[in-house]
mmCIF file with all atom_site columns, C-alpha atoms and ligand atoms in Angstrom:
data_model
loop_
_atom_site.group_PDB
_atom_site.id
_atom_site.type_symbol
_atom_site.label_atom_id
_atom_site.label_alt_id
_atom_site.label_comp_id
_atom_site.label_asym_id
_atom_site.label_entity_id
_atom_site.label_seq_id
_atom_site.pdbx_PDB_ins_code
_atom_site.Cartn_x
_atom_site.Cartn_y
_atom_site.Cartn_z
_atom_site.occupancy
_atom_site.B_iso_or_equiv
_atom_site.pdbx_formal_charge
_atom_site.auth_seq_id
_atom_site.auth_comp_id
_atom_site.auth_asym_id
_atom_site.auth_atom_id
_atom_site.pdbx_PDB_model_num
ATOM   1   C  CA  . UNK A 1 1   ? -13.588 10.273  9.421   1.00 97.00 ? 123 UNK A CA  1
ATOM   2   C  CA  . UNK A 1 2   ? -10.210 8.324   10.173  1.00 98.00 ? 124 UNK A CA  1
ATOM   3   C  CA  . UNK A 1 3   ? -10.100 4.773   10.177  1.00 98.00 ? 125 UNK A CA  1
ATOM   4   C  CA  . UNK A 1 4   ? -8.168  2.523   12.320  1.00 98.00 ? 126 UNK A CA  1
ATOM   5   C  CA  . UNK A 1 5   ? -4.847  1.505   10.675  1.00 98.00 ? 127 UNK A CA  1
ATOM   6   C  CA  . UNK A 1 6   ? -4.366  -2.386  10.546  1.00 98.00 ? 128 UNK A CA  1
ATOM   7   C  CA  . UNK A 1 7   ? -1.273  -3.929  11.816  1.00 98.00 ? 129 UNK A CA  1
ATOM   8   C  CA  . UNK A 1 8   ? 1.385   -6.726  10.764  1.00 98.00 ? 130 UNK A CA  1
ATOM   9   C  CA  . UNK A 1 9   ? -0.031  -9.591  11.558  1.00 97.00 ? 131 UNK A CA  1
ATOM   10  C  CA  . UNK A 1 10  ? -3.633  -8.582  11.150  1.00 98.00 ? 132 UNK A CA  1
ATOM   11  C  CA  . UNK A 1 11  ? -4.676  -12.031 8.511   1.00 98.00 ? 133 UNK A CA  1
ATOM   12  C  CA  . UNK A 1 12  ? -6.902  -9.208  6.083   1.00 98.00 ? 134 UNK A CA  1
ATOM   13  C  CA  . UNK A 1 13  ? -3.181  -8.068  5.029   1.00 98.00 ? 135 UNK A CA  1
ATOM   14  C  CA  . UNK A 1 14  ? -2.443  -11.596 3.891   1.00 98.00 ? 136 UNK A CA  1
ATOM   15  C  CA  . UNK A 1 15  ? -4.996  -12.211 1.673   1.00 98.00 ? 137 UNK A CA  1
ATOM   16  C  CA  . UNK A 1 16  ? -6.149  -11.949 -1.601  1.00 98.00 ? 138 UNK A CA  1
ATOM   17  C  CA  . UNK A 1 17  ? -7.846  -9.015  -1.997  1.00 98.00 ? 139 UNK A CA  1
ATOM   18  C  CA  . UNK A 1 18  ? -11.589 -9.724  -3.969  1.00 98.00 ? 140 UNK A CA  1
ATOM   19  C  CA  . UNK A 1 19  ? -12.790 -7.838  -7.170  1.00 98.00 ? 141 UNK A CA  1
ATOM   20  C  CA  . UNK A 1 20  ? -14.865 -4.329  -5.954  1.00 98.00 ? 142 UNK A CA  1
ATOM   21  C  CA  . UNK A 1 21  ? -18.761 -4.344  -7.021  1.00 97.00 ? 143 UNK A CA  1
ATOM   22  C  CA  . UNK A 1 22  ? -19.419 -0.033  -8.111  1.00 96.00 ? 144 UNK A CA  1
ATOM   23  C  CA  . UNK A 1 23  ? -22.329 -1.282  -6.742  1.00 95.00 ? 145 UNK A CA  1
ATOM   24  C  CA  . UNK A 1 24  ? -19.821 -2.024  -3.561  1.00 96.00 ? 146 UNK A CA  1
ATOM   25  C  CA  . UNK A 1 25  ? -21.833 -0.336  -0.038  1.00 95.00 ? 147 UNK A CA  1
ATOM   26  C  CA  . UNK A 1 26  ? -20.872 4.027   0.914   1.00 96.00 ? 148 UNK A CA  1
ATOM   27  C  CA  . UNK A 1 27  ? -17.985 3.686   -1.649  1.00 97.00 ? 149 UNK A CA  1
ATOM   28  C  CA  . UNK A 1 28  ? -17.322 6.838   -2.229  1.00 97.00 ? 150 UNK A CA  1
ATOM   29  C  CA  . UNK A 1 29  ? -17.745 7.418   1.505   1.00 98.00 ? 151 UNK A CA  1
ATOM   30  C  CA  . UNK A 1 30  ? -14.887 4.261   1.974   1.00 98.00 ? 152 UNK A CA  1
ATOM   31  C  CA  . UNK A 1 31  ? -13.171 6.549   -0.270  1.00 98.00 ? 153 UNK A CA  1
ATOM   32  C  CA  . UNK A 1 32  ? -12.950 9.595   1.285   1.00 98.00 ? 154 UNK A CA  1
ATOM   33  C  CA  . UNK A 1 33  ? -12.262 8.102   4.324   1.00 98.00 ? 155 UNK A CA  1
ATOM   34  C  CA  . UNK A 1 34  ? -8.572  5.672   2.782   1.00 98.00 ? 156 UNK A CA  1
ATOM   35  C  CA  . UNK A 1 35  ? -7.026  9.899   2.039   1.00 98.00 ? 157 UNK A CA  1
ATOM   36  C  CA  . UNK A 1 36  ? -8.645  10.417  4.977   1.00 98.00 ? 158 UNK A CA  1
ATOM   37  C  CA  . UNK A 1 37  ? -6.249  8.399   6.808   1.00 98.00 ? 159 UNK A CA  1
ATOM   38  C  CA  . UNK A 1 38  ? -3.991  8.080   4.395   1.00 98.00 ? 160 UNK A CA  1
ATOM   39  C  CA  . UNK A 1 39  ? -2.980  11.748  4.800   1.00 98.00 ? 161 UNK A CA  1
ATOM   40  C  CA  . UNK A 1 40  ? -3.769  11.782  9.100   1.00 98.00 ? 162 UNK A CA  1
ATOM   41  C  CA  . UNK A 1 41  ? -0.558  8.913   9.103   1.00 98.00 ? 163 UNK A CA  1
ATOM   42  C  CA  . UNK A 1 42  ? 1.596   11.196  6.772   1.00 97.00 ? 164 UNK A CA  1
ATOM   43  C  CA  . UNK A 1 43  ? 1.563   7.857   4.053   1.00 97.00 ? 165 UNK A CA  1
ATOM   44  C  CA  . UNK A 1 44  ? 2.179   8.407   0.448   1.00 98.00 ? 166 UNK A CA  1
ATOM   45  C  CA  . UNK A 1 45  ? 0.167   5.377   -0.353  1.00 98.00 ? 167 UNK A CA  1
ATOM   46  C  CA  . UNK A 1 46  ? -2.621  3.074   1.794   1.00 98.00 ? 168 UNK A CA  1
ATOM   47  C  CA  . UNK A 1 47  ? -4.338  0.124   1.110   1.00 98.00 ? 169 UNK A CA  1
ATOM   48  C  CA  . UNK A 1 48  ? -8.072  -1.941  1.451   1.00 98.00 ? 170 UNK A CA  1
ATOM   49  C  CA  . UNK A 1 49  ? -6.182  -4.777  3.745   1.00 98.00 ? 171 UNK A CA  1
ATOM   50  C  CA  . UNK A 1 50  ? -4.852  -1.741  5.820   1.00 98.00 ? 172 UNK A CA  1
ATOM   51  C  CA  . UNK A 1 51  ? -8.186  -0.524  6.874   1.00 98.00 ? 173 UNK A CA  1
ATOM   52  C  CA  . UNK A 1 52  ? -9.151  -3.602  7.494   1.00 98.00 ? 174 UNK A CA  1
ATOM   53  C  CA  . UNK A 1 53  ? -11.273 -4.332  4.509   1.00 98.00 ? 175 UNK A CA  1
ATOM   54  C  CA  . UNK A 1 54  ? -9.847  -7.592  1.282   1.00 98.00 ? 176 UNK A CA  1
ATOM   55  C  CA  . UNK A 1 55  ? -10.626 -4.945  -1.651  1.00 98.00 ? 177 UNK A CA  1
ATOM   56  C  CA  . UNK A 1 56  ? -8.952  -4.210  -4.499  1.00 98.00 ? 178 UNK A CA  1
ATOM   57  C  CA  . UNK A 1 57  ? -8.062  -0.935  -3.678  1.00 98.00 ? 179 UNK A CA  1
ATOM   58  C  CA  . UNK A 1 58  ? -5.445  1.569   -2.884  1.00 98.00 ? 180 UNK A CA  1
ATOM   59  C  CA  . UNK A 1 59  ? -4.660  4.815   -3.329  1.00 98.00 ? 181 UNK A CA  1
ATOM   60  C  CA  . UNK A 1 60  ? -1.531  6.558   -4.149  1.00 98.00 ? 182 UNK A CA  1
ATOM   61  C  CA  . UNK A 1 61  ? -0.603  10.386  -3.637  1.00 98.00 ? 183 UNK A CA  1
ATOM   62  C  CA  . UNK A 1 62  ? 3.176   10.702  -4.638  1.00 97.00 ? 184 UNK A CA  1
ATOM   63  C  CA  . UNK A 1 63  ? 2.697   14.055  -5.649  1.00 95.00 ? 185 UNK A CA  1
ATOM   64  C  CA  . UNK A 1 64  ? 3.378   15.260  -1.728  1.00 92.00 ? 186 UNK A CA  1
ATOM   65  C  CA  . UNK A 1 65  ? 7.200   13.711  -2.675  1.00 90.00 ? 187 UNK A CA  1
ATOM   66  C  CA  . UNK A 1 66  ? 7.047   14.861  -5.757  1.00 89.00 ? 188 UNK A CA  1
ATOM   67  C  CA  . UNK A 1 67  ? 9.818   18.024  -5.017  1.00 88.00 ? 189 UNK A CA  1
ATOM   68  C  CA  . UNK A 1 68  ? 11.661  16.365  -2.458  1.00 88.00 ? 190 UNK A CA  1
ATOM   69  C  CA  . UNK A 1 69  ? 11.972  12.663  -4.986  1.00 87.00 ? 191 UNK A CA  1
ATOM   70  C  CA  . UNK A 1 70  ? 12.599  15.415  -7.605  1.00 87.00 ? 192 UNK A CA  1
ATOM   71  C  CA  . UNK A 1 71  ? 10.278  13.760  -9.538  1.00 87.00 ? 193 UNK A CA  1
ATOM   72  C  CA  . UNK A 1 72  ? 9.416   15.084  -13.150 1.00 86.00 ? 194 UNK A CA  1
ATOM   73  C  CA  . UNK A 1 73  ? 5.368   14.268  -12.546 1.00 89.00 ? 195 UNK A CA  1
ATOM   74  C  CA  . UNK A 1 74  ? 3.547   12.821  -9.532  1.00 93.00 ? 196 UNK A CA  1
ATOM   75  C  CA  . UNK A 1 75  ? 0.578   11.178  -9.594  1.00 96.00 ? 197 UNK A CA  1
ATOM   76  C  CA  . UNK A 1 76  ? -2.648  11.755  -7.004  1.00 98.00 ? 198 UNK A CA  1
ATOM   77  C  CA  . UNK A 1 77  ? -4.792  7.992   -8.137  1.00 98.00 ? 199 UNK A CA  1
ATOM   78  C  CA  . UNK A 1 78  ? -7.528  5.524   -6.741  1.00 98.00 ? 200 UNK A CA  1
ATOM   79  C  CA  . UNK A 1 79  ? -7.020  2.125   -7.998  1.00 98.00 ? 201 UNK A CA  1
ATOM   80  C  CA  . UNK A 1 80  ? -9.375  -0.292  -7.961  1.00 98.00 ? 202 UNK A CA  1
ATOM   81  C  CA  . UNK A 1 81  ? -9.328  -4.245  -9.297  1.00 98.00 ? 203 UNK A CA  1
ATOM   82  C  CA  . UNK A 1 82  ? -6.367  -3.451  -10.624 1.00 98.00 ? 204 UNK A CA  1
ATOM   83  C  CA  . UNK A 1 83  ? -4.234  -5.872  -12.203 1.00 98.00 ? 205 UNK A CA  1
ATOM   84  C  CA  . UNK A 1 84  ? -0.143  -5.180  -12.294 1.00 98.00 ? 206 UNK A CA  1
ATOM   85  C  CA  . UNK A 1 85  ? 0.422   -6.397  -16.034 1.00 98.00 ? 207 UNK A CA  1
ATOM   86  C  CA  . UNK A 1 86  ? 4.197   -6.198  -17.058 1.00 98.00 ? 208 UNK A CA  1
ATOM   87  C  CA  . UNK A 1 87  ? 7.385   -5.748  -15.291 1.00 98.00 ? 209 UNK A CA  1
ATOM   88  C  CA  . UNK A 1 88  ? 10.198  -4.044  -16.404 1.00 98.00 ? 210 UNK A CA  1
ATOM   89  C  CA  . UNK A 1 89  ? 13.667  -2.878  -16.585 1.00 98.00 ? 211 UNK A CA  1
ATOM   90  C  CA  . UNK A 1 90  ? 17.155  -3.263  -14.428 1.00 98.00 ? 212 UNK A CA  1
ATOM   91  C  CA  . UNK A 1 91  ? 16.169  -3.649  -10.836 1.00 98.00 ? 213 UNK A CA  1
ATOM   92  C  CA  . UNK A 1 92  ? 16.812  -1.386  -8.300  1.00 98.00 ? 214 UNK A CA  1
ATOM   93  C  CA  . UNK A 1 93  ? 16.818  -0.911  -4.112  1.00 98.00 ? 215 UNK A CA  1
ATOM   94  C  CA  . UNK A 1 94  ? 14.936  1.752   -2.447  1.00 97.00 ? 216 UNK A CA  1
ATOM   95  C  CA  . UNK A 1 95  ? 14.740  2.111   1.567   1.00 98.00 ? 217 UNK A CA  1
ATOM   96  C  CA  . UNK A 1 96  ? 10.569  1.118   1.814   1.00 98.00 ? 218 UNK A CA  1
ATOM   97  C  CA  . UNK A 1 97  ? 8.018   1.717   4.522   1.00 98.00 ? 219 UNK A CA  1
ATOM   98  C  CA  . UNK A 1 98  ? 4.815   0.669   5.516   1.00 98.00 ? 220 UNK A CA  1
ATOM   99  C  CA  . UNK A 1 99  ? 1.940   1.984   8.016   1.00 98.00 ? 221 UNK A CA  1
ATOM   100 C  CA  . UNK A 1 100 ? 1.287   -1.355  9.109   1.00 98.00 ? 222 UNK A CA  1
ATOM   101 C  CA  . UNK A 1 101 ? 4.708   -2.095  10.086  1.00 98.00 ? 223 UNK A CA  1
ATOM   102 C  CA  . UNK A 1 102 ? 5.101   1.115   11.095  1.00 97.00 ? 224 UNK A CA  1
ATOM   103 C  CA  . UNK A 1 103 ? 9.220   1.606   13.205  1.00 95.00 ? 225 UNK A CA  1
ATOM   104 C  CA  . UNK A 1 104 ? 10.827  -0.680  10.294  1.00 97.00 ? 226 UNK A CA  1
ATOM   105 C  CA  . UNK A 1 105 ? 11.800  0.324   6.727   1.00 97.00 ? 227 UNK A CA  1
ATOM   106 C  CA  . UNK A 1 106 ? 14.715  -1.914  4.443   1.00 98.00 ? 228 UNK A CA  1
ATOM   107 C  CA  . UNK A 1 107 ? 15.480  -2.158  1.024   1.00 98.00 ? 229 UNK A CA  1
ATOM   108 C  CA  . UNK A 1 108 ? 13.494  -3.516  -1.183  1.00 98.00 ? 230 UNK A CA  1
ATOM   109 C  CA  . UNK A 1 109 ? 14.175  -3.829  -5.019  1.00 98.00 ? 231 UNK A CA  1
ATOM   110 C  CA  . UNK A 1 110 ? 11.627  -3.484  -7.610  1.00 98.00 ? 232 UNK A CA  1
ATOM   111 C  CA  . UNK A 1 111 ? 12.057  -3.349  -11.180 1.00 98.00 ? 233 UNK A CA  1
ATOM   112 C  CA  . UNK A 1 112 ? 11.623  0.470   -12.258 1.00 98.00 ? 234 UNK A CA  1
ATOM   113 C  CA  . UNK A 1 113 ? 8.208   -0.023  -14.889 1.00 98.00 ? 235 UNK A CA  1
ATOM   114 C  CA  . UNK A 1 114 ? 5.206   -0.888  -14.870 1.00 98.00 ? 236 UNK A CA  1
ATOM   115 C  CA  . UNK A 1 115 ? 2.245   -1.377  -17.127 1.00 98.00 ? 237 UNK A CA  1
ATOM   116 C  CA  . UNK A 1 116 ? -1.121  -1.422  -14.996 1.00 98.00 ? 238 UNK A CA  1
ATOM   117 C  CA  . UNK A 1 117 ? -4.705  -2.407  -15.697 1.00 98.00 ? 239 UNK A CA  1
ATOM   118 C  CA  . UNK A 1 118 ? -7.489  -0.125  -13.480 1.00 98.00 ? 240 UNK A CA  1
ATOM   119 C  CA  . UNK A 1 119 ? -10.640 1.544   -13.098 1.00 98.00 ? 241 UNK A CA  1
ATOM   120 C  CA  . UNK A 1 120 ? -11.042 4.673   -11.437 1.00 98.00 ? 242 UNK A CA  1
ATOM   121 C  CA  . UNK A 1 121 ? -13.384 5.859   -9.019  1.00 97.00 ? 243 UNK A CA  1
ATOM   122 C  CA  . UNK A 1 122 ? -15.337 6.119   -11.686 1.00 97.00 ? 244 UNK A CA  1
ATOM   123 C  CA  . UNK A 1 123 ? -14.728 2.791   -11.877 1.00 98.00 ? 245 UNK A CA  1
ATOM   124 C  CA  . UNK A 1 124 ? -13.582 3.409   -15.727 1.00 98.00 ? 246 UNK A CA  1
ATOM   125 C  CA  . UNK A 1 125 ? -11.080 1.667   -17.296 1.00 98.00 ? 247 UNK A CA  1
ATOM   126 C  CA  . UNK A 1 126 ? -7.502  2.979   -17.844 1.00 98.00 ? 248 UNK A CA  1
ATOM   127 C  CA  . UNK A 1 127 ? -4.134  0.949   -19.055 1.00 98.00 ? 249 UNK A CA  1
ATOM   128 C  CA  . UNK A 1 128 ? -0.926  3.260   -18.225 1.00 98.00 ? 250 UNK A CA  1
ATOM   129 C  CA  . UNK A 1 129 ? 2.501   2.711   -17.839 1.00 98.00 ? 251 UNK A CA  1
ATOM   130 C  CA  . UNK A 1 130 ? 4.743   4.353   -14.749 1.00 97.00 ? 252 UNK A CA  1
ATOM   131 C  CA  . UNK A 1 131 ? 8.584   4.165   -13.467 1.00 96.00 ? 253 UNK A CA  1
ATOM   132 C  CA  . UNK A 1 132 ? 10.517  5.615   -10.490 1.00 95.00 ? 254 UNK A CA  1
ATOM   133 C  CA  . UNK A 1 133 ? 9.503   5.808   -7.478  1.00 96.00 ? 255 UNK A CA  1
ATOM   134 C  CA  . UNK A 1 134 ? 5.771   5.637   -8.607  1.00 97.00 ? 256 UNK A CA  1
ATOM   135 C  CA  . UNK A 1 135 ? 5.899   2.660   -9.968  1.00 98.00 ? 257 UNK A CA  1
ATOM   136 C  CA  . UNK A 1 136 ? 7.380   2.151   -7.176  1.00 98.00 ? 258 UNK A CA  1
ATOM   137 C  CA  . UNK A 1 137 ? 4.361   2.928   -4.481  1.00 98.00 ? 259 UNK A CA  1
ATOM   138 C  CA  . UNK A 1 138 ? 1.796   1.646   -6.551  1.00 98.00 ? 260 UNK A CA  1
ATOM   139 C  CA  . UNK A 1 139 ? 4.046   -1.906  -6.872  1.00 98.00 ? 261 UNK A CA  1
ATOM   140 C  CA  . UNK A 1 140 ? 4.216   -1.599  -2.477  1.00 98.00 ? 262 UNK A CA  1
ATOM   141 C  CA  . UNK A 1 141 ? 0.351   -1.102  -2.973  1.00 98.00 ? 263 UNK A CA  1
ATOM   142 C  CA  . UNK A 1 142 ? -0.782  -3.689  -5.310  1.00 98.00 ? 264 UNK A CA  1
ATOM   143 C  CA  . UNK A 1 143 ? 1.586   -5.999  -2.991  1.00 98.00 ? 265 UNK A CA  1
ATOM   144 C  CA  . UNK A 1 144 ? -0.952  -5.231  -0.573  1.00 98.00 ? 266 UNK A CA  1
ATOM   145 C  CA  . UNK A 1 145 ? -3.614  -6.970  -2.708  1.00 98.00 ? 267 UNK A CA  1
ATOM   146 C  CA  . UNK A 1 146 ? -2.389  -9.627  -3.265  1.00 98.00 ? 268 UNK A CA  1
ATOM   147 C  CA  . UNK A 1 147 ? -1.351  -10.524 0.660   1.00 98.00 ? 269 UNK A CA  1
ATOM   148 C  CA  . UNK A 1 148 ? 2.201   -9.368  0.677   1.00 98.00 ? 270 UNK A CA  1
ATOM   149 C  CA  . UNK A 1 149 ? 3.961   -6.914  2.827   1.00 98.00 ? 271 UNK A CA  1
ATOM   150 C  CA  . UNK A 1 150 ? 7.789   -5.156  1.592   1.00 98.00 ? 272 UNK A CA  1
ATOM   151 C  CA  . UNK A 1 151 ? 8.933   -7.147  4.705   1.00 98.00 ? 273 UNK A CA  1
ATOM   152 C  CA  . UNK A 1 152 ? 8.391   -11.000 2.669   1.00 98.00 ? 274 UNK A CA  1
ATOM   153 C  CA  . UNK A 1 153 ? 11.051  -9.447  0.375   1.00 98.00 ? 275 UNK A CA  1
ATOM   154 C  CA  . UNK A 1 154 ? 14.257  -8.317  2.369   1.00 98.00 ? 276 UNK A CA  1
ATOM   155 C  CA  . UNK A 1 155 ? 17.126  -9.725  1.936   1.00 97.00 ? 277 UNK A CA  1
ATOM   156 C  CA  . UNK A 1 156 ? 17.168  -12.812 4.567   1.00 97.00 ? 278 UNK A CA  1
ATOM   157 C  CA  . UNK A 1 157 ? 19.866  -11.405 7.515   1.00 97.00 ? 279 UNK A CA  1
ATOM   158 C  CA  . UNK A 1 158 ? 17.867  -7.826  6.974   1.00 97.00 ? 280 UNK A CA  1
ATOM   159 C  CA  . UNK A 1 159 ? 14.624  -10.087 8.054   1.00 97.00 ? 281 UNK A CA  1
ATOM   160 C  CA  . UNK A 1 160 ? 16.382  -12.010 10.789  1.00 97.00 ? 282 UNK A CA  1
ATOM   161 C  CA  . UNK A 1 161 ? 16.725  -8.639  12.413  1.00 97.00 ? 283 UNK A CA  1
ATOM   162 C  CA  . UNK A 1 162 ? 13.561  -7.132  12.012  1.00 98.00 ? 284 UNK A CA  1
ATOM   163 C  CA  . UNK A 1 163 ? 11.945  -10.234 12.974  1.00 97.00 ? 285 UNK A CA  1
ATOM   164 C  CA  . UNK A 1 164 ? 11.250  -9.277  17.136  1.00 97.00 ? 286 UNK A CA  1
ATOM   165 C  CA  . UNK A 1 165 ? 10.149  -6.162  16.151  1.00 97.00 ? 287 UNK A CA  1
ATOM   166 C  CA  . UNK A 1 166 ? 7.545   -7.397  13.489  1.00 98.00 ? 288 UNK A CA  1
ATOM   167 C  CA  . UNK A 1 167 ? 6.279   -9.581  16.998  1.00 97.00 ? 289 UNK A CA  1
ATOM   168 C  CA  . UNK A 1 168 ? 6.357   -6.685  19.017  1.00 96.00 ? 290 UNK A CA  1
ATOM   169 C  CA  . UNK A 1 169 ? 3.749   -4.605  16.135  1.00 97.00 ? 291 UNK A CA  1
ATOM   170 C  CA  . UNK A 1 170 ? 1.431   -7.884  16.313  1.00 96.00 ? 292 UNK A CA  1
ATOM   171 C  CA  . UNK A 1 171 ? 0.503   -7.560  19.700  1.00 95.00 ? 293 UNK A CA  1
ATOM   172 C  CA  . UNK A 1 172 ? 0.480   -3.972  19.952  1.00 95.00 ? 294 UNK A CA  1
ATOM   173 C  CA  . UNK A 1 173 ? 3.180   -3.262  22.274  1.00 94.00 ? 295 UNK A CA  1
ATOM   174 C  CA  . UNK A 1 174 ? 4.141   -0.413  19.842  1.00 92.00 ? 296 UNK A CA  1
ATOM   175 C  CA  . UNK A 1 175 ? 3.996   3.204   19.309  1.00 89.00 ? 297 UNK A CA  1
ATOM   176 C  CA  . UNK A 1 176 ? 1.836   5.394   16.240  1.00 94.00 ? 298 UNK A CA  1
ATOM   177 C  CA  . UNK A 1 177 ? 1.834   8.036   16.257  1.00 95.00 ? 299 UNK A CA  1
ATOM   178 C  CA  . UNK A 1 178 ? -1.532  7.548   13.737  1.00 97.00 ? 300 UNK A CA  1
ATOM   179 C  CA  . UNK A 1 179 ? -4.728  5.050   15.544  1.00 97.00 ? 301 UNK A CA  1
ATOM   180 C  CA  . UNK A 1 180 ? -4.326  1.511   14.511  1.00 97.00 ? 302 UNK A CA  1
ATOM   181 C  CA  . UNK A 1 181 ? -5.898  -2.456  15.824  1.00 96.00 ? 303 UNK A CA  1
ATOM   182 C  CA  . UNK A 1 182 ? -2.741  -4.462  16.281  1.00 96.00 ? 304 UNK A CA  1
ATOM   183 C  CA  . UNK A 1 183 ? -4.069  -9.039  16.066  1.00 93.00 ? 305 UNK A CA  1
ATOM   184 C  CA  . UNK A 1 184 ? -2.561  -9.631  19.651  1.00 90.00 ? 306 UNK A CA  1
ATOM   185 C  CA  . UNK A 1 185 ? -5.518  -7.567  21.927  1.00 75.00 ? 307 UNK A CA  1
ATOM   186 C  CA  . UNK A 1 186 ? -3.551  -5.686  24.831  1.00 64.00 ? 308 UNK A CA  1
ATOM   187 C  CA  . UNK A 1 187 ? -5.727  -6.240  28.750  1.00 55.00 ? 309 UNK A CA  1
HETATM 188 NI NI1 . NI  B 2 .   ? 2.756   -0.630  2.782   1.00 60.86 ? 257 NI  B NI1 1
#
């Protein structure tokens, strides 16, 4: 089932998300729905808060962009209760976007290598290192479960330039080619 994606301005996007319990009701179904929602919107990642749930869960699929982005490996994974343990290297810039913030893109600086601890959908713990675009997508989704949006990491000038557009998204005055739920309801 395709879920509505919560748009910029929705309070859940600014909350620190809660740990996911293995007994969480219908978790398997939620994960299936999140994959479906992400692919429907042509995303490479989707986090719990983006479907209105303040849960520490996110999905990443960079397999889809492996060739275009010339990645050595792509990843397709569910990250539950993730914790980034370490980030290192020379900051690098890349143009990011977000399904909750349609039509806005901007350069975000992040560190290239991360070490992360997380559980998969079977609640098995993993500790792994990622780099490049794989790390970046994880960092972007991880920010979502920490209540942080990429637009907060843009340079001040760019932030000023998009301010009006963000307010339009909050008010639902935009068109996305997938179902969204906006902070201010129209009509
Ligand atoms: Ni996002």
